[in-house]
Amino acid sequence: MTAAEPAVGSTSPPVPPVPVPGRPHVPRVLSIAGTDPTGGAGLHADLKAITAHDGYGMGVVTALVAQNTHGVRSVHVPDVGFLREQLDAVSDDVVVDAVKVGMLGTVEVVRTVTDWLREHRPPVVVVDPVMVATSGDRLLDRQATAAMGDLLALADLVTPNRAELTDLVALAGGTAPTPLEAARLVARRWDVLVLAKGGHDTGPTADDVLVRPDGSARTFRGPRIATTNTHGTGCSLSSAIATLAARDGDWELAVGGAKTWLTAALRGADALRVGTGNGPVDHGALTRAALPATTWTDRWWADVAETLDRTLSCSFLEGLRDGTLDGDVFARYLAQDVHYLRAYEQHLRRLAATTDGDAAAFWASAAAGCADEARDLHHRRLAGTHADDPVHPTCAGYLAHLQAAADSGSVGVLAAAVLPCFRVYAWVGTQLGRAPEGHPFADWLGAYGDPAFAAASAEATARVEALAAAADPSERGRMARAHRRSTEWELAFFRMPTGQVDPSARVDPADAADPPEPAILEDPSAPADPPAQRD
């Protein structure tokens, strides 16, 4: 039970959460609007805009709209009794900081929403009078338009597009020669702020003007973004303003912040590639830009954290670190490592042959270093002991996995599969530390912690990262699985010489006399699981 929860059976109200100093309250914003199954406008766009401004979005559906980026096909308006039930369900339970009213459709809906607002008006009310869509589709019938006056009287801000502003001027019983004069007339008639938007103008800028009931105004300037993907801009802007006004307590700050956000959303719109008509804006553009950069290989590394923890705690590495590892056990390990490195060298050479430029040079250099390591350190250490040991089933399983990755035909999958041999060993070197003078395995610990090898590991990671960034999601997923499986095989390889078994691994131990036969794999980056091991 948390501090904010009452005890079981208690009739006391919940204890409100303690606010975090310096952090503004998250505005609770209700959108009353129609739907858009393609997600670009209406309630769907409102919730995205609210979330993008760190608000908590709620939604009451006024109309079910069959539309896409080409326009509206049909509209179904549910019974207004159910609409009122939705509204009451919210207000009976949740404190609402702001309401954004969008598409209403019929006079009955307009009156139902107006009546509810009279009873439950929150501090901030923004009305986007959805009468005419950007596509030209009429979304509010004439009778409902006539009923809008009572709703506007309850609003703090109205955000009409150019066609809707003309309708509101007519509803006010006047005429206006310019959009600015039209906004002044509407603001004066209903004692409301009016945002006269410049998205439909021409020229290098798209300037919006916030008009007050006294006729004074402030212009918010912004560049005109060259895109046809503007579906839902009005819905999105009004919801953003409502959220910021509830948080900041100032309409000019809210309009300025929302306009900056919408400009970025328009800049990112084309890259979304949603629909073949008038597509939506990118509601997440600024949020995405503010997120810390996370690389694919870093995510893969975090994914195998538990495997790495088990690797470091295996008895082989513990004995290697403190010098108590039996020399014959170490020799058995080296014998298998020689088998492994001979095959591993060939996979590195294959990567060199299938890449070019600096990448090819790196993989070729790594292959040569792999051959040198097998020849010098291993052979000096083995000195004839265990030199003729056959391939252990664990080693055979790991090599089968690498071969399957090579046979996949994907350079990225193979590169991801060989990466853990770099990265795990370099990481182990940082964890084991420097060996004291006279340590029986000082040369081996030195090889793990060699700065040159750490640099090679970093470059291998960067090469794989570039391949992952260029891959499509399907190949990138196969790369992730190949990397995960190789890391599991690294753990199995470290446990192999001491015979440890791990009950948390996925299959029974492969400690039979004969290595497992390679399987025909549906996913070439996902060969047979490594042998189960236990500490």
GROMACS .gro file of C-alpha atoms in nm, residues 34-462:
model
  429
   34GLY     CA    1  -1.505   1.385  -3.283
   35THR     CA    2  -1.280   1.102  -3.390
   36ASP     CA    3  -1.035   1.051  -3.673
   37PRO     CA    4  -0.947   0.686  -3.742
   38THR     CA    5  -0.624   0.793  -3.914
   39GLY     CA    6  -0.515   0.977  -3.598
   40GLY     CA    7  -0.440   1.316  -3.750
   41ALA     CA    8  -0.732   1.529  -3.631
   42GLY     CA    9  -1.008   1.545  -3.374
   43LEU     CA   10  -0.985   1.367  -3.043
   44HIS     CA   11  -0.686   1.161  -3.152
   45ALA     CA   12  -0.483   1.470  -3.241
   46ASP     CA   13  -0.598   1.648  -2.926
   47LEU     CA   14  -0.466   1.373  -2.699
   48LYS     CA   15  -0.131   1.373  -2.879
   49ALA     CA   16  -0.100   1.750  -2.849
   50ILE     CA   17  -0.193   1.743  -2.480
   51THR     CA   18   0.063   1.472  -2.410
   52ALA     CA   19   0.329   1.658  -2.608
   53HIS     CA   20   0.285   1.949  -2.364
   54ASP     CA   21   0.306   1.732  -2.053
   55GLY     CA   22  -0.066   1.731  -1.989
   56TYR     CA   23  -0.291   1.443  -1.893
   57GLY     CA   24  -0.540   1.401  -2.176
   58MET     CA   25  -0.898   1.283  -2.142
   59GLY     CA   26  -1.158   1.248  -2.415
   60VAL     CA   27  -1.534   1.260  -2.461
   61VAL     CA   28  -1.655   1.153  -2.805
   62THR     CA   29  -1.917   1.373  -2.973
   63ALA     CA   30  -1.914   1.210  -3.316
   64LEU     CA   31  -1.769   0.905  -3.486
   65VAL     CA   32  -1.618   1.026  -3.810
   66ALA     CA   33  -1.520   0.804  -4.103
   67GLN     CA   34  -1.241   1.010  -4.252
   68ASN     CA   35  -0.887   0.983  -4.377
   69THR     CA   36  -0.628   1.214  -4.525
   70HIS     CA   37  -0.850   1.270  -4.830
   71GLY     CA   38  -1.157   1.388  -4.642
   72VAL     CA   39  -1.470   1.298  -4.449
   73ARG     CA   40  -1.678   1.005  -4.571
   74SER     CA   41  -1.954   0.996  -4.312
   75VAL     CA   42  -2.038   1.105  -3.958
   76HIS     CA   43  -2.230   0.915  -3.691
   77VAL     CA   44  -2.346   1.118  -3.391
   78PRO     CA   45  -2.428   0.904  -3.084
   79ASP     CA   46  -2.733   0.979  -2.871
   80VAL     CA   47  -2.682   1.296  -2.667
   81GLY     CA   48  -2.792   1.108  -2.356
   82PHE     CA   49  -2.480   0.897  -2.388
   83LEU     CA   50  -2.275   1.212  -2.453
   84ARG     CA   51  -2.397   1.357  -2.125
   85GLU     CA   52  -2.313   1.030  -1.948
   86GLN     CA   53  -1.956   1.058  -2.077
   87LEU     CA   54  -1.926   1.417  -1.960
   88ASP     CA   55  -2.070   1.342  -1.616
   89ALA     CA   56  -1.845   1.037  -1.576
   90VAL     CA   57  -1.547   1.270  -1.606
   91SER     CA   58  -1.671   1.558  -1.392
   92ASP     CA   59  -1.805   1.326  -1.119
   93ASP     CA   60  -1.456   1.186  -1.066
   94VAL     CA   61  -1.180   1.408  -1.204
   95VAL     CA   62  -1.084   1.769  -1.143
   96VAL     CA   63  -1.059   1.916  -1.492
   97ASP     CA   64  -0.809   2.200  -1.538
   98ALA     CA   65  -0.893   2.277  -1.901
   99VAL     CA   66  -1.146   2.185  -2.166
  100LYS     CA   67  -1.092   2.198  -2.539
  101VAL     CA   68  -1.416   2.178  -2.737
  102GLY     CA   69  -1.388   2.060  -3.095
  103MET     CA   70  -1.634   1.902  -3.336
  104LEU     CA   71  -1.995   1.907  -3.215
  105GLY     CA   72  -2.193   1.840  -3.533
  106THR     CA   73  -2.555   1.894  -3.432
  107VAL     CA   74  -2.758   2.144  -3.236
  108GLU     CA   75  -2.841   1.881  -2.971
  109VAL     CA   76  -2.472   1.816  -2.912
  110VAL     CA   77  -2.395   2.188  -2.894
  111ARG     CA   78  -2.667   2.240  -2.632
  112THR     CA   79  -2.563   1.933  -2.429
  113VAL     CA   80  -2.201   2.046  -2.410
  114THR     CA   81  -2.306   2.404  -2.333
  115ASP     CA   82  -2.533   2.290  -2.047
  116TRP     CA   83  -2.256   2.074  -1.899
  117LEU     CA   84  -2.005   2.359  -1.918
  118ARG     CA   85  -2.243   2.591  -1.734
  119GLU     CA   86  -2.245   2.340  -1.447
  120HIS     CA   87  -1.881   2.232  -1.453
  121ARG     CA   88  -1.683   2.509  -1.616
  122PRO     CA   89  -1.307   2.458  -1.555
  123PRO     CA   90  -1.057   2.747  -1.530
  124VAL     CA   91  -0.964   2.719  -1.899
  125VAL     CA   92  -1.206   2.671  -2.190
  126VAL     CA   93  -1.085   2.675  -2.549
  127VAL     CA   94  -1.338   2.636  -2.830
  128ASP     CA   95  -1.216   2.531  -3.172
  129PRO     CA   96  -1.543   2.584  -3.363
  130VAL     CA   97  -1.514   2.290  -3.599
  131MET     CA   98  -1.756   2.401  -3.866
  132VAL     CA   99  -1.560   2.357  -4.187
  133ALA     CA  100  -1.265   2.123  -4.232
  134THR     CA  101  -0.950   2.231  -4.416
  135SER     CA  102  -1.063   1.991  -4.690
  136GLY     CA  103  -1.382   2.200  -4.733
  137ASP     CA  104  -1.613   1.944  -4.572
  138ARG     CA  105  -1.887   2.103  -4.359
  139LEU     CA  106  -1.881   1.955  -4.008
  140LEU     CA  107  -2.151   2.160  -3.832
  141ASP     CA  108  -2.504   2.200  -3.963
  142ARG     CA  109  -2.667   2.542  -3.995
  143GLN     CA  110  -2.898   2.496  -3.696
  144ALA     CA  111  -2.604   2.396  -3.476
  145THR     CA  112  -2.409   2.698  -3.597
  146ALA     CA  113  -2.689   2.920  -3.473
  147ALA     CA  114  -2.667   2.758  -3.128
  148MET     CA  115  -2.293   2.821  -3.097
  149GLY     CA  116  -2.342   3.167  -2.945
  150ASP     CA  117  -2.426   3.035  -2.598
  151LEU     CA  118  -2.119   2.810  -2.606
  152LEU     CA  119  -1.889   3.092  -2.715
  153ALA     CA  120  -2.006   3.300  -2.421
  154LEU     CA  121  -1.856   3.035  -2.190
  155ALA     CA  122  -1.520   3.023  -2.368
  156ASP     CA  123  -1.195   3.196  -2.282
  157LEU     CA  124  -1.045   3.154  -2.630
  158VAL     CA  125  -1.189   3.074  -2.974
  159THR     CA  126  -0.959   2.943  -3.249
  160PRO     CA  127  -1.150   2.948  -3.582
  161ASN     CA  128  -0.997   2.885  -3.922
  162ARG     CA  129  -1.063   3.146  -4.190
  163ALA     CA  130  -1.393   2.994  -4.313
  164GLU     CA  131  -1.516   2.946  -3.955
  165LEU     CA  132  -1.428   3.305  -3.867
  166THR     CA  133  -1.651   3.419  -4.153
  167ASP     CA  134  -1.937   3.205  -4.016
  168LEU     CA  135  -1.890   3.353  -3.667
  169VAL     CA  136  -1.903   3.707  -3.804
  170ALA     CA  137  -2.234   3.622  -3.968
  171LEU     CA  138  -2.357   3.468  -3.642
  172ALA     CA  139  -2.265   3.792  -3.466
  173GLY     CA  140  -2.482   3.979  -3.715
  174GLY     CA  141  -2.205   4.187  -3.865
  175THR     CA  142  -1.958   4.216  -4.149
  176ALA     CA  143  -1.585   4.264  -4.153
  177PRO     CA  144  -1.351   4.360  -4.440
  178THR     CA  145  -1.042   4.180  -4.301
  179PRO     CA  146  -0.970   3.878  -4.083
  180LEU     CA  147  -0.838   4.108  -3.809
  181GLU     CA  148  -1.156   4.311  -3.804
  182ALA     CA  149  -1.359   3.991  -3.810
  183ALA     CA  150  -1.170   3.864  -3.504
  184ARG     CA  151  -1.230   4.193  -3.325
  185LEU     CA  152  -1.601   4.173  -3.396
  186VAL     CA  153  -1.627   3.817  -3.263
  187ALA     CA  154  -1.414   3.898  -2.957
  188ARG     CA  155  -1.629   4.198  -2.872
  189ARG     CA  156  -1.960   4.017  -2.935
  190TRP     CA  157  -1.888   3.725  -2.697
  191ASP     CA  158  -1.629   3.887  -2.468
  192VAL     CA  159  -1.374   3.623  -2.565
  193LEU     CA  160  -1.018   3.603  -2.689
  194VAL     CA  161  -0.997   3.515  -3.058
  195LEU     CA  162  -0.694   3.371  -3.234
  196ALA     CA  163  -0.704   3.475  -3.599
  197LYS     CA  164  -0.477   3.220  -3.764
  198GLY     CA  165  -0.267   3.290  -4.069
  199GLY     CA  166  -0.218   2.942  -4.198
  200HIS     CA  167  -0.440   3.003  -4.500
  201ASP     CA  168  -0.264   3.324  -4.600
  202THR     CA  169   0.017   3.344  -4.853
  203GLY     CA  170   0.371   3.470  -4.816
  204PRO     CA  171   0.683   3.357  -4.631
  205THR     CA  172   0.529   3.380  -4.284
  206ALA     CA  173   0.222   3.232  -4.117
  207ASP     CA  174   0.133   3.487  -3.852
  208ASP     CA  175  -0.138   3.438  -3.591
  209VAL     CA  176  -0.304   3.732  -3.415
  210LEU     CA  177  -0.446   3.706  -3.063
  211VAL     CA  178  -0.731   3.956  -3.035
  212ARG     CA  179  -0.881   4.071  -2.704
  213PRO     CA  180  -1.239   4.188  -2.646
  214ASP     CA  181  -1.117   4.549  -2.621
  215GLY     CA  182  -0.975   4.525  -2.975
  216SER     CA  183  -0.607   4.516  -2.877
  217ALA     CA  184  -0.402   4.245  -3.038
  218ARG     CA  185  -0.065   4.071  -3.038
  219THR     CA  186   0.086   3.907  -3.345
  220PHE     CA  187   0.274   3.577  -3.316
  221ARG     CA  188   0.502   3.543  -3.614
  222GLY     CA  189   0.636   3.221  -3.757
  223PRO     CA  190   0.775   3.084  -4.082
  224ARG     CA  191   0.541   2.927  -4.332
  225ILE     CA  192   0.631   2.559  -4.367
  226ALA     CA  193   0.612   2.426  -4.721
  227THR     CA  194   0.400   2.115  -4.671
  228THR     CA  195   0.058   1.991  -4.772
  229ASN     CA  196   0.043   1.773  -4.461
  230THR     CA  197  -0.158   2.006  -4.241
  231HIS     CA  198  -0.446   1.775  -4.143
  232GLY     CA  199  -0.553   1.847  -3.786
  233THR     CA  200  -0.349   2.164  -3.732
  234GLY     CA  201  -0.643   2.349  -3.583
  235CYS     CA  202  -0.730   2.067  -3.342
  236SER     CA  203  -0.368   2.026  -3.240
  237LEU     CA  204  -0.299   2.396  -3.187
  238SER     CA  205  -0.609   2.457  -2.976
  239SER     CA  206  -0.537   2.157  -2.753
  240ALA     CA  207  -0.177   2.266  -2.707
  241ILE     CA  208  -0.289   2.617  -2.610
  242ALA     CA  209  -0.544   2.479  -2.361
  243THR     CA  210  -0.278   2.265  -2.195
  244LEU     CA  211  -0.020   2.544  -2.175
  245ALA     CA  212  -0.276   2.796  -2.049
  246ALA     CA  213  -0.372   2.559  -1.769
  247ARG     CA  214  -0.007   2.516  -1.677
  248ASP     CA  215   0.129   2.869  -1.731
  249GLY     CA  216  -0.171   3.080  -1.638
  250ASP     CA  217  -0.108   3.320  -1.926
  251TRP     CA  218  -0.271   3.319  -2.271
  252GLU     CA  219   0.013   3.489  -2.455
  253LEU     CA  220   0.270   3.243  -2.323
  254ALA     CA  221   0.035   2.961  -2.417
  255VAL     CA  222  -0.022   3.081  -2.773
  256GLY     CA  223   0.348   3.152  -2.831
  257GLY     CA  224   0.458   2.815  -2.697
  258ALA     CA  225   0.193   2.626  -2.890
  259LYS     CA  226   0.282   2.804  -3.214
  260THR     CA  227   0.651   2.718  -3.175
  261TRP     CA  228   0.554   2.355  -3.117
  262LEU     CA  229   0.318   2.346  -3.416
  263THR     CA  230   0.585   2.490  -3.644
  264ALA     CA  231   0.814   2.202  -3.549
  265ALA     CA  232   0.527   1.956  -3.596
  266LEU     CA  233   0.468   2.091  -3.947
  267ARG     CA  234   0.838   2.065  -4.030
  268GLY     CA  235   0.829   1.698  -3.939
  269ALA     CA  236   0.498   1.622  -4.109
  270ASP     CA  237   0.631   1.498  -4.443
  271ALA     CA  238   0.861   1.244  -4.278
  272LEU     CA  239   0.563   1.071  -4.111
  273ARG     CA  240   0.438   0.938  -4.446
  274VAL     CA  241   0.084   0.888  -4.316
  275GLY     CA  242  -0.173   0.865  -4.594
  276THR     CA  243  -0.167   0.977  -4.955
  277GLY     CA  244  -0.367   1.296  -4.913
  278ASN     CA  245  -0.350   1.587  -4.671
  279GLY     CA  246  -0.152   1.411  -4.401
  280PRO     CA  247  -0.112   1.492  -4.030
  281VAL     CA  248   0.152   1.693  -3.848
  282ASP     CA  249   0.420   1.528  -3.637
  283HIS     CA  250   0.295   1.580  -3.282
  284GLY     CA  251   0.606   1.419  -3.135
  285ALA     CA  252   0.868   1.624  -3.323
  286LEU     CA  253   0.985   1.846  -3.036
  287THR     CA  254   0.952   1.570  -2.777
  288ARG     CA  255   1.161   1.338  -2.991
  289ALA     CA  256   1.428   1.602  -3.041
  290ALA     CA  257   1.453   1.653  -2.665
  291LEU     CA  258   1.500   1.285  -2.584
  292PRO     CA  259   1.855   1.175  -2.501
  293ALA     CA  260   2.025   0.998  -2.786
  294THR     CA  261   2.013   0.622  -2.739
  295THR     CA  262   2.201   0.399  -2.978
  296TRP     CA  263   2.081   0.059  -3.093
  297THR     CA  264   2.392  -0.110  -2.955
  298ASP     CA  265   2.342   0.059  -2.617
  299ARG     CA  266   1.988  -0.079  -2.606
  300TRP     CA  267   2.117  -0.425  -2.696
  301TRP     CA  268   2.377  -0.396  -2.419
  302ALA     CA  269   2.110  -0.302  -2.165
  303ASP     CA  270   1.901  -0.595  -2.290
  304VAL     CA  271   2.173  -0.845  -2.190
  305ALA     CA  272   2.248  -0.690  -1.848
  306GLU     CA  273   2.134  -0.998  -1.655
  307THR     CA  274   2.350  -1.224  -1.871
  308LEU     CA  275   2.648  -0.996  -1.809
  309ASP     CA  276   2.589  -1.007  -1.433
  310ARG     CA  277   2.588  -1.386  -1.440
  311THR     CA  278   2.900  -1.383  -1.658
  312LEU     CA  279   3.102  -1.181  -1.408
  313SER     CA  280   2.996  -1.403  -1.117
  314CYS     CA  281   3.089  -1.735  -1.282
  315SER     CA  282   3.355  -1.936  -1.098
  316PHE     CA  283   3.595  -1.933  -1.394
  317LEU     CA  284   3.629  -1.554  -1.395
  318GLU     CA  285   3.632  -1.534  -1.016
  319GLY     CA  286   3.919  -1.783  -1.006
  320LEU     CA  287   4.095  -1.600  -1.287
  321ARG     CA  288   4.068  -1.271  -1.099
  322ASP     CA  289   4.196  -1.394  -0.763
  323GLY     CA  290   4.452  -1.637  -0.912
  324THR     CA  291   4.297  -1.952  -0.765
  325LEU     CA  292   4.183  -2.101  -1.096
  326ASP     CA  293   4.327  -2.448  -1.156
  327GLY     CA  294   4.589  -2.436  -1.430
  328ASP     CA  295   4.452  -2.743  -1.605
  329VAL     CA  296   4.102  -2.589  -1.614
  330PHE     CA  297   4.253  -2.279  -1.770
  331ALA     CA  298   4.433  -2.489  -2.029
  332ARG     CA  299   4.108  -2.662  -2.123
  333TYR     CA  300   3.952  -2.321  -2.172
  334LEU     CA  301   4.240  -2.204  -2.392
  335ALA     CA  302   4.217  -2.516  -2.606
  336GLN     CA  303   3.854  -2.436  -2.685
  337ASP     CA  304   3.936  -2.070  -2.735
  338VAL     CA  305   4.186  -2.166  -3.005
  339HIS     CA  306   3.913  -2.361  -3.186
  340TYR     CA  307   3.683  -2.063  -3.149
  341LEU     CA  308   3.931  -1.799  -3.264
  342ARG     CA  309   4.023  -1.990  -3.579
  343ALA     CA  310   3.659  -1.985  -3.690
  344TYR     CA  311   3.601  -1.635  -3.556
  345GLU     CA  312   3.891  -1.506  -3.765
  346GLN     CA  313   3.720  -1.634  -4.079
  347HIS     CA  314   3.396  -1.453  -3.991
  348LEU     CA  315   3.588  -1.129  -3.942
  349ARG     CA  316   3.753  -1.180  -4.282
  350ARG     CA  317   3.409  -1.235  -4.432
  351LEU     CA  318   3.297  -0.902  -4.291
  352ALA     CA  319   3.607  -0.740  -4.441
  353ALA     CA  320   3.522  -0.890  -4.779
  354THR     CA  321   3.159  -0.775  -4.772
  355THR     CA  322   3.223  -0.415  -4.661
  356ASP     CA  323   3.442  -0.144  -4.803
  357GLY     CA  324   3.658   0.153  -4.708
  358ASP     CA  325   3.745   0.203  -4.343
  359ALA     CA  326   3.499  -0.064  -4.232
  360ALA     CA  327   3.669  -0.329  -4.446
  361ALA     CA  328   4.009  -0.220  -4.318
  362PHE     CA  329   3.892  -0.245  -3.957
  363TRP     CA  330   3.747  -0.594  -3.991
  364ALA     CA  331   4.059  -0.714  -4.176
  365SER     CA  332   4.282  -0.573  -3.903
  366ALA     CA  333   4.066  -0.739  -3.637
  367ALA     CA  334   4.094  -1.072  -3.819
  368ALA     CA  335   4.473  -1.042  -3.830
  369GLY     CA  336   4.480  -0.959  -3.460
  370CYS     CA  337   4.261  -1.260  -3.391
  371ALA     CA  338   4.510  -1.486  -3.573
  372ASP     CA  339   4.801  -1.336  -3.381
  373GLU     CA  340   4.621  -1.390  -3.051
  374ALA     CA  341   4.553  -1.755  -3.127
  375ARG     CA  342   4.912  -1.814  -3.236
  376ASP     CA  343   5.103  -1.631  -2.966
  377LEU     CA  344   4.920  -1.613  -2.635
  378HIS     CA  345   4.723  -1.935  -2.662
  379HIS     CA  346   4.999  -2.151  -2.798
  380ARG     CA  347   5.250  -2.015  -2.548
  381ARG     CA  348   5.011  -2.086  -2.265
  382LEU     CA  349   4.910  -2.429  -2.390
  383ALA     CA  350   5.266  -2.539  -2.462
  384GLY     CA  351   5.140  -2.875  -2.584
  385THR     CA  352   4.889  -2.925  -2.303
  386HIS     CA  353   4.536  -2.993  -2.431
  387ALA     CA  354   4.650  -2.888  -2.778
  388ASP     CA  355   4.466  -3.185  -2.928
  389ASP     CA  356   4.143  -3.144  -2.733
  390PRO     CA  357   3.837  -3.193  -2.956
  391VAL     CA  358   3.581  -2.919  -2.993
  392HIS     CA  359   3.358  -2.907  -2.686
  393PRO     CA  360   2.978  -2.907  -2.745
  394THR     CA  361   2.957  -2.554  -2.604
  395CYS     CA  362   3.222  -2.427  -2.841
  396ALA     CA  363   3.055  -2.612  -3.126
  397GLY     CA  364   2.720  -2.455  -3.039
  398TYR     CA  365   2.866  -2.105  -3.036
  399LEU     CA  366   3.037  -2.164  -3.371
  400ALA     CA  367   2.715  -2.301  -3.519
  401HIS     CA  368   2.542  -1.983  -3.411
  402LEU     CA  369   2.807  -1.766  -3.579
  403GLN     CA  370   2.790  -1.976  -3.894
  404ALA     CA  371   2.414  -1.940  -3.908
  405ALA     CA  372   2.456  -1.563  -3.878
  406ALA     CA  373   2.710  -1.572  -4.161
  407ASP     CA  374   2.477  -1.784  -4.375
  408SER     CA  375   2.191  -1.540  -4.319
  409GLY     CA  376   2.320  -1.324  -4.601
  410SER     CA  377   2.306  -1.013  -4.382
  411VAL     CA  378   2.626  -0.827  -4.306
  412GLY     CA  379   2.446  -0.662  -4.016
  413VAL     CA  380   2.340  -0.991  -3.857
  414LEU     CA  381   2.692  -1.133  -3.879
  415ALA     CA  382   2.845  -0.813  -3.742
  416ALA     CA  383   2.599  -0.813  -3.452
  417ALA     CA  384   2.679  -1.177  -3.382
  418VAL     CA  385   3.058  -1.119  -3.362
  419LEU     CA  386   3.027  -0.799  -3.155
  420PRO     CA  387   2.987  -0.959  -2.808
  421CYS     CA  388   3.327  -1.128  -2.841
  422PHE     CA  389   3.472  -0.776  -2.858
  423ARG     CA  390   3.247  -0.603  -2.613
  424VAL     CA  391   3.203  -0.868  -2.344
  425TYR     CA  392   3.577  -0.935  -2.321
  426ALA     CA  393   3.661  -0.563  -2.306
  427TRP     CA  394   3.395  -0.515  -2.038
  428VAL     CA  395   3.524  -0.811  -1.838
  429GLY     CA  396   3.869  -0.650  -1.851
  430THR     CA  397   3.735  -0.333  -1.690
  431GLN     CA  398   3.563  -0.539  -1.419
  432LEU     CA  399   3.856  -0.766  -1.334
  433GLY     CA  400   4.109  -0.485  -1.309
  434ARG     CA  401   4.487  -0.498  -1.320
  435ALA     CA  402   4.664  -0.806  -1.190
  436PRO     CA  403   4.918  -0.759  -0.911
  437GLU     CA  404   5.282  -0.853  -0.964
  438GLY     CA  405   5.332  -1.228  -0.963
  439HIS     CA  406   4.969  -1.307  -1.046
  440PRO     CA  407   4.959  -1.643  -1.232
  441PHE     CA  408   4.725  -1.508  -1.500
  442ALA     CA  409   4.866  -1.158  -1.530
  443ASP     CA  410   4.926  -1.186  -1.904
  444TRP     CA  411   4.568  -1.299  -1.968
  445LEU     CA  412   4.413  -1.032  -1.748
  446GLY     CA  413   4.634  -0.783  -1.927
  447ALA     CA  414   4.496  -0.899  -2.261
  448TYR     CA  415   4.141  -0.846  -2.134
  449GLY     CA  416   4.222  -0.496  -2.010
  450ASP     CA  417   4.448  -0.391  -2.299
  451PRO     CA  418   4.358  -0.030  -2.400
  452ALA     CA  419   4.415  -0.121  -2.766
  453PHE     CA  420   4.157  -0.398  -2.738
  454ALA     CA  421   3.915  -0.158  -2.565
  455ALA     CA  422   3.960   0.081  -2.858
  456ALA     CA  423   3.897  -0.201  -3.105
  457SER     CA  424   3.583  -0.297  -2.913
  458ALA     CA  425   3.459   0.062  -2.929
  459GLU     CA  426   3.521   0.077  -3.304
  460ALA     CA  427   3.349  -0.257  -3.362
  461THR     CA  428   3.051  -0.125  -3.168
  462ALA     CA  429   3.043   0.189  -3.380
   0.00000   0.00000   0.00000
